[in-house]
Amino acid sequence: MLNGKKIVLGVTGGIAAYKAAELTRALIKEGAQVKVIMTKSAGEFISPLTFQTLSGDMVYTDMFVPTAKYDMAHITLAEFADVFVIAPATGNIIGKIASGVADDLLSTTIMATDKPTLICPAMNDKMLANPVVQDNIDKLKKYGYAVMDSTFGELACKTSGSGRLPEASAIVEEIAALLTPKDLTGERILVTAGPTEEPLDPVRFITNLSSGKMGYALARVARWRGAQVTLITGPTDLSLPPGIEVVQIRTAQEMYEAVLEHFKKSTIIIKAAAVADFRPASLAKEKIKKSNQSFSLMLERNPDIISEISKNKGNRILVGFAMETQNLLANAQDKLKRKKMDFIVANNLREEGAGFQTDTNIITIIDSSGNVEALPKMTKIDAAVKILDRIKDTTRRKGKRKK
Ligand code: PMT
């Protein structure tokens, strides 16, 4: 996700400084190169050695340390970075940046950079609510800094309130968004993801193996690229992606109703969900008791959501998926035509690294003119990038976008 990205992480002096260690680790795991600047008070909470070990690089703490090679750290760090992140950001550093104060390495480097900068405030709830701090945050936003909302919960001072540093995964997500060019701004993208569950009694249901990873990757990348995203999701273990309108459903019928409600305001619809084609014809009120007899279950058809919306699709772009175990191309081409999609993304469950639950997929994109693009194995995030690239080309060709 952040492969090869150069990140300068500023750590300031708050109790959440220890969480910056977890963030450093998460960034490195995502393939980023991380250099850490610590303020003097951050050093009271956590040792530079922690960051040196996790980042595999020296930690910058002082403007005026003589080194063997002469360089001005604030300038070289400002130039090195693709993105700056300050986590946790105290009221003090927020105030200094907002007022143009540069009196240590971190504040001076921030003043010297024109790179995107994400500021993650974390402090006591009363300090955060202080109008001076709020004014300073507004000022930072006005100057073009990205400021992440702190989260609500238990604080170090034993109270509950706003002021917690968001989880490392949420900060990583925000960094990815900040680094992604906004070429889908103006689009409203509806994504479906995950499985559906079709209950037969209060404790049993029919479902499939979809984890939601493919659909969530599409929703996340679409948001990073500037689209307004609605994600209609079946039950999954994934955490809900930030910055996205999420509608949680259980059954195919509920997904059908949610799609119908949201599709009119959408310009693009991507159906990555694995929807049950059939549901039990009746739902038992009580748990079905076993008997010695064999048991047969009567099923009835669920609505075919994609076929339904393709009837009123207008100028919208409709992208479906085909999950196959044999005759990938022929079956996908048949679905593309029958369900009147703009293109279909085919994946073969028999291929290793493709389909359900994996972090990777092997996709073939087939468009309505018969063009076939078979792509190699890649992460679901990269597959989402490819699919959205194709959507962007299609919107351009349809003349929907001005650019
Ligand atoms: O969630 P993951 O674990 O990451 O796995 C990803 C995936 C394998 C689920 C995904 O890549 C995928 O292939 N999704 C579509 C699965 C599917 O239901 O395929 P299908 O060939 O049965 O359906 C074709 C298309 O019609 C799909 O876009 C489907 O969303 C849609 N459909 C199907 C049935 C139905 N009643 N209504 C629909 O709209």
XYZ file of C-alpha atoms and ligand atoms in Angstrom:
442
model
C 0.000 0.000 0.000
C 2.837 2.410 0.854
C 5.561 0.564 -1.015
C 8.656 2.766 -1.421
C 6.965 5.821 0.101
C 9.208 8.038 2.195
C 7.591 9.131 5.421
C 8.901 11.505 8.064
C 7.112 10.819 11.334
C 7.173 13.575 13.958
C 6.564 12.369 17.511
C 5.714 14.918 20.187
C 5.442 14.655 23.940
C 2.188 13.058 24.964
C 1.326 9.722 26.538
C 0.227 8.475 23.100
C 3.879 8.720 21.987
C 4.173 4.998 22.679
C 1.522 4.373 20.018
C 3.818 6.043 17.472
C 6.039 2.962 17.847
C 3.169 0.785 16.643
C 2.562 3.239 13.811
C 6.231 3.072 12.771
C 5.993 -0.690 12.673
C 2.785 -0.598 10.612
C 4.332 1.844 8.118
C 7.434 -0.325 7.698
C 5.199 -3.377 7.218
C 3.392 -1.528 4.428
C 6.716 -1.046 2.636
C 7.415 2.593 3.592
C 10.798 4.073 4.506
C 10.389 5.932 7.800
C 12.559 8.601 9.401
C 11.520 9.749 12.856
C 11.908 13.204 14.401
C 11.287 13.341 18.136
C 10.768 16.478 20.177
C 12.592 16.820 23.486
C 9.428 16.080 25.476
C 8.628 13.009 23.336
C 11.931 11.664 24.678
C 10.468 11.825 28.193
C 7.780 9.310 27.161
C 9.638 6.923 24.847
C 13.242 6.285 23.938
C 14.716 7.166 20.516
C 16.175 3.657 20.517
C 12.654 2.232 20.123
C 12.133 4.172 16.890
C 15.680 3.526 15.702
C 15.093 -0.220 16.105
C 11.674 -0.202 14.442
C 12.556 2.138 11.562
C 16.062 0.776 11.011
C 17.307 4.346 10.733
C 18.806 7.028 12.981
C 16.326 9.126 14.921
C 16.496 12.909 14.655
C 16.163 14.788 17.915
C 18.198 17.963 17.672
C 18.882 20.765 15.186
C 22.386 21.351 16.394
C 24.114 17.986 16.704
C 27.503 18.045 14.933
C 27.721 15.145 12.464
C 30.607 13.849 10.349
C 28.874 15.058 7.215
C 27.604 18.630 7.149
C 23.951 18.828 6.267
C 20.992 20.780 7.520
C 18.659 18.109 8.856
C 15.530 20.249 8.582
C 16.139 20.864 4.878
C 17.224 17.326 3.947
C 14.306 15.788 5.860
C 11.875 18.250 4.275
C 13.138 17.240 0.833
C 13.376 13.511 1.584
C 9.734 13.078 2.548
C 6.810 12.173 0.302
C 4.620 12.874 3.286
C 4.958 14.190 6.851
C 2.957 12.757 9.716
C 2.844 14.138 13.254
C 1.449 11.515 15.625
C 0.714 12.223 18.358
C 0.462 15.983 17.834
C 0.233 17.909 21.112
C -1.565 21.224 21.522
C 1.909 22.753 21.691
C 3.119 21.615 18.237
C -0.292 22.461 16.741
C -0.020 25.972 18.210
C 3.560 26.383 17.009
C 2.787 25.359 13.406
C -0.365 27.508 13.344
C 1.608 30.533 14.595
C 4.718 30.094 12.474
C 6.989 29.244 15.375
C 10.089 27.219 14.437
C 12.165 26.661 17.553
C 13.174 23.004 17.323
C 13.922 20.429 14.627
C 10.322 19.252 14.132
C 8.666 22.671 13.926
C 11.494 24.001 11.719
C 11.277 21.017 9.341
C 7.508 21.390 9.057
C 8.004 25.060 8.196
C 10.568 24.082 5.562
C 8.422 21.537 3.745
C 5.798 21.856 1.052
C 4.965 18.137 1.172
C 1.536 16.869 2.272
C 1.358 16.775 6.050
C -1.003 14.797 8.247
C -1.475 15.995 11.802
C -2.991 13.618 14.362
C -3.934 15.519 17.529
C -3.960 13.542 20.777
C -4.415 15.133 24.190
C -6.716 15.466 27.195
C -10.319 16.158 26.118
C -10.468 19.558 27.857
C -7.233 20.636 26.190
C -8.612 19.531 22.801
C -11.877 21.390 23.408
C -9.996 24.578 24.351
C -11.086 27.243 21.825
C -7.467 28.276 21.252
C -6.548 24.701 20.257
C -9.691 24.446 18.099
C -8.850 27.763 16.403
C -5.325 26.512 15.756
C -6.667 23.273 14.232
C -8.972 25.298 11.968
C -6.005 27.439 10.981
C -3.977 24.354 10.074
C -6.813 23.079 7.887
C -7.058 26.503 6.240
C -3.333 26.373 5.456
C -3.818 22.989 3.753
C -2.653 20.609 6.475
C -4.672 17.409 6.761
C -5.890 17.022 10.346
C -7.257 13.711 11.525
C -10.051 13.632 14.080
C -8.932 12.137 17.346
C -11.141 9.352 18.627
C -13.405 9.072 21.641
C -12.638 6.736 24.530
C -10.726 6.294 27.745
C -7.909 8.809 28.145
C -4.656 8.484 30.098
C -5.978 10.957 32.695
C -8.663 8.367 33.619
C -11.521 10.278 32.010
C -13.408 9.432 28.848
C -13.667 11.851 25.990
C -12.296 12.920 22.638
C -8.546 13.162 22.339
C -7.306 9.621 21.741
C -4.819 8.993 18.957
C -6.567 6.989 16.198
C -5.425 3.390 15.684
C -2.260 2.911 13.612
C -4.306 1.222 10.847
C -6.575 4.276 10.562
C -3.561 6.608 10.322
C -1.982 4.376 7.639
C -5.278 4.535 5.720
C -5.265 8.339 5.936
C -1.652 8.501 4.726
C -2.546 6.318 1.712
C -5.454 8.660 0.947
C -3.240 11.733 1.257
C -0.661 10.308 -1.140
C -3.160 9.285 -3.825
C -3.965 11.695 -6.693
C -7.648 12.659 -6.657
C -8.659 11.571 -10.155
C -12.135 10.298 -9.205
C -13.345 13.471 -7.507
C -16.968 14.125 -8.393
C -17.820 10.434 -8.819
C -20.244 8.733 -6.433
C -19.311 5.089 -6.286
C -21.499 2.347 -4.882
C -19.624 -0.846 -3.974
C -21.129 -4.089 -2.719
C -18.943 -6.498 -0.774
C -18.906 -9.662 1.254
C -21.307 -12.562 1.462
C -25.020 -12.622 2.171
C -26.602 -14.844 4.800
C -29.933 -16.538 4.141
C -31.474 -17.753 7.419
C -33.545 -20.904 7.664
C -34.168 -20.692 11.402
C -32.898 -18.476 14.270
C -29.540 -20.286 14.449
C -28.776 -21.489 10.890
C -28.177 -19.805 7.586
C -26.813 -20.431 4.092
C -23.786 -18.346 3.168
C -20.538 -18.466 1.164
C -16.838 -17.902 1.767
C -16.558 -14.240 0.736
C -14.453 -12.256 3.219
C -15.299 -8.855 1.735
C -11.611 -8.103 1.053
C -12.067 -7.458 -2.692
C -15.041 -5.137 -2.236
C -13.487 -3.277 0.702
C -10.287 -2.761 -1.311
C -12.345 -1.195 -4.111
C -14.208 1.071 -1.692
C -11.001 2.173 0.036
C -9.048 2.901 -3.139
C -12.041 4.760 -4.635
C -12.124 6.966 -1.512
C -8.359 7.568 -1.672
C -8.869 8.706 -5.282
C -11.408 11.328 -4.236
C -14.729 9.567 -4.944
C -17.660 9.713 -2.563
C -18.179 6.073 -1.682
C -21.096 4.052 -0.337
C -20.237 0.497 0.687
C -23.085 -1.985 1.044
C -21.640 -4.916 2.893
C -22.686 -8.323 4.051
C -21.348 -9.655 7.370
C -17.517 -9.701 7.432
C -14.722 -9.630 10.011
C -13.129 -6.558 8.420
C -13.056 -3.198 10.180
C -15.269 -0.617 8.531
C -13.152 1.686 6.366
C -13.110 5.351 7.457
C -14.448 8.158 5.277
C -17.002 5.897 3.592
C -20.774 5.642 4.019
C -21.322 2.046 5.102
C -24.624 0.179 4.945
C -24.545 -3.201 6.687
C -26.984 -5.834 5.466
C -27.455 -9.535 6.018
C -29.580 -11.097 3.279
C -29.638 -10.769 -0.513
C -33.080 -9.177 -0.233
C -31.669 -6.524 2.156
C -28.754 -5.934 -0.205
C -31.218 -5.571 -3.085
C -33.228 -2.949 -1.166
C -30.107 -1.046 -0.075
C -28.698 -1.034 -3.623
C -32.007 0.187 -5.028
C -32.090 2.975 -2.444
C -28.538 4.161 -3.135
C -27.948 3.451 -6.809
C -29.889 6.458 -8.166
C -27.419 8.921 -6.619
C -24.427 6.876 -7.844
C -22.455 7.431 -11.026
C -20.633 4.101 -10.804
C -21.784 0.772 -9.349
C -19.343 -2.060 -8.610
C -20.856 -5.369 -7.502
C -18.109 -7.364 -5.830
C -20.422 -9.057 -3.317
C -21.033 -12.793 -3.463
C -24.821 -12.768 -3.373
C -26.824 -15.917 -2.643
C -28.944 -16.747 -5.672
C -31.390 -18.721 -3.507
C -32.838 -18.448 -0.001
C -34.888 -20.886 2.103
C -38.523 -20.611 0.985
C -39.669 -20.305 4.573
C -38.022 -19.103 7.764
C -38.738 -21.259 10.817
C -39.598 -19.197 13.904
C -37.949 -21.708 16.239
C -34.834 -23.821 15.864
C -35.584 -26.737 13.527
C -35.398 -29.950 15.538
C -33.551 -32.932 14.155
C -35.405 -36.128 13.495
C -34.381 -39.463 12.096
C -35.980 -38.600 8.775
C -34.005 -37.041 5.973
C -34.582 -33.336 5.649
C -35.096 -31.389 2.467
C -34.963 -27.673 2.191
C -37.069 -25.802 -0.338
C -35.262 -22.821 -1.838
C -36.601 -19.868 -3.780
C -34.841 -17.340 -6.015
C -33.400 -14.130 -4.654
C -33.645 -11.080 -6.880
C -30.738 -10.716 -9.301
C -29.654 -7.284 -8.105
C -27.371 -6.388 -10.970
C -29.932 -7.387 -13.639
C -32.557 -5.322 -11.835
C -30.496 -2.125 -11.733
C -29.163 -2.539 -15.272
C -32.747 -1.907 -16.475
C -32.561 1.702 -15.232
C -28.841 2.226 -15.420
C -28.925 5.308 -17.659
C -25.472 6.852 -18.037
C -24.105 5.058 -14.959
C -21.192 2.666 -15.225
C -22.050 -0.824 -14.076
C -19.288 -3.251 -13.191
C -19.950 -6.803 -12.076
C -17.783 -9.677 -10.976
C -17.890 -13.262 -12.176
C -16.753 -15.924 -9.799
C -16.105 -19.096 -11.720
C -14.598 -22.517 -11.216
C -14.539 -23.463 -14.926
C -14.882 -21.852 -18.380
C -13.914 -18.479 -16.915
C -14.088 -16.408 -20.096
C -17.200 -17.954 -21.631
C -19.188 -17.805 -18.383
C -18.071 -14.253 -17.614
C -18.878 -13.075 -21.156
C -22.329 -14.620 -20.861
C -22.975 -12.783 -17.537
C -21.652 -9.525 -18.981
C -24.187 -9.675 -21.822
C -27.131 -11.065 -19.858
C -26.753 -8.570 -17.012
C -25.930 -5.637 -19.359
C -22.774 -4.475 -17.574
C -20.137 -2.090 -18.905
C -17.534 -4.600 -17.912
C -17.047 -7.639 -15.791
C -14.155 -8.707 -13.590
C -13.680 -12.467 -13.748
C -11.819 -14.489 -11.143
C -11.304 -18.217 -11.047
C -11.562 -19.853 -7.623
C -9.464 -22.758 -8.834
C -6.385 -20.547 -9.271
C -4.101 -20.248 -6.269
C -4.096 -16.684 -4.902
C -7.449 -15.809 -6.515
C -10.982 -15.392 -5.253
C -12.280 -15.848 -1.717
C -10.410 -14.712 1.409
C -6.931 -14.297 -0.043
C -5.178 -10.916 0.079
C -4.420 -11.356 -3.635
C -6.506 -11.894 -6.723
C -5.981 -12.889 -10.355
C -8.478 -10.960 -12.436
C -9.475 -10.757 -16.075
C -11.346 -7.628 -17.134
C -13.749 -8.087 -20.051
C -15.589 -5.128 -21.547
C -18.807 -4.945 -23.539
C -16.854 -4.566 -26.820
C -15.221 -7.938 -26.178
C -11.770 -6.673 -25.103
C -10.130 -9.038 -22.653
C -7.340 -7.990 -20.275
C -5.864 -10.831 -18.207
C -3.823 -9.529 -15.280
C -1.240 -11.400 -13.206
C -1.596 -12.153 -9.488
C -1.540 -8.978 -7.406
C -2.850 -7.714 -4.080
C -6.554 -6.944 -3.926
C -5.592 -3.291 -3.379
C -3.600 -3.324 -6.661
C -6.439 -5.165 -8.415
C -8.802 -2.437 -7.173
C -6.443 0.193 -8.629
C -6.544 -1.568 -12.048
C -10.350 -1.869 -11.991
C -10.751 1.807 -11.058
C -8.264 2.781 -13.802
C -10.527 1.009 -16.302
C -13.573 2.755 -14.862
C -11.805 6.104 -15.212
C -11.011 5.356 -18.867
C -14.632 4.392 -19.460
C -15.943 7.593 -17.862
C -13.537 9.555 -20.062
C -14.670 7.725 -23.186
C -18.301 8.280 -22.266
C -17.438 11.963 -21.923
C -18.849 12.065 -18.409
C -15.747 13.675 -16.956
C -14.695 17.128 -17.974
C -10.973 16.459 -17.535
O -14.786 -11.222 -0.649
P -13.476 -11.917 -0.991
O -13.133 -13.002 -0.038
O -12.345 -10.916 -1.168
O -13.679 -12.637 -2.413
C -13.863 -11.870 -3.557
C -14.949 -12.463 -4.474
C -14.520 -13.831 -4.994
C -16.277 -12.610 -3.720
C -15.137 -11.445 -5.646
O -13.917 -11.282 -6.325
C -16.209 -11.902 -6.623
O -15.981 -12.636 -7.578
N -17.476 -11.448 -6.399
C -18.658 -11.861 -7.149
C -19.126 -13.178 -6.645
C -20.394 -13.634 -7.337
O -21.434 -13.665 -6.727
O -20.269 -13.921 -8.581
P -21.473 -14.485 -9.513
O -20.761 -14.940 -10.725
O -22.292 -15.474 -8.756
O -22.379 -13.221 -9.800
C -22.175 -12.363 -10.900
C -22.463 -10.902 -10.539
O -23.873 -10.764 -10.254
C -21.735 -10.407 -9.340
O -21.329 -9.068 -9.587
C -22.777 -10.464 -8.239
O -22.525 -9.448 -7.232
C -24.053 -10.205 -8.989
N -25.245 -10.856 -8.394
C -25.285 -12.184 -8.175
C -26.427 -12.763 -7.665
C -27.538 -11.955 -7.346
N -28.637 -12.468 -6.827
N -27.465 -10.631 -7.576
C -26.345 -10.074 -8.093
O -26.303 -8.859 -8.312
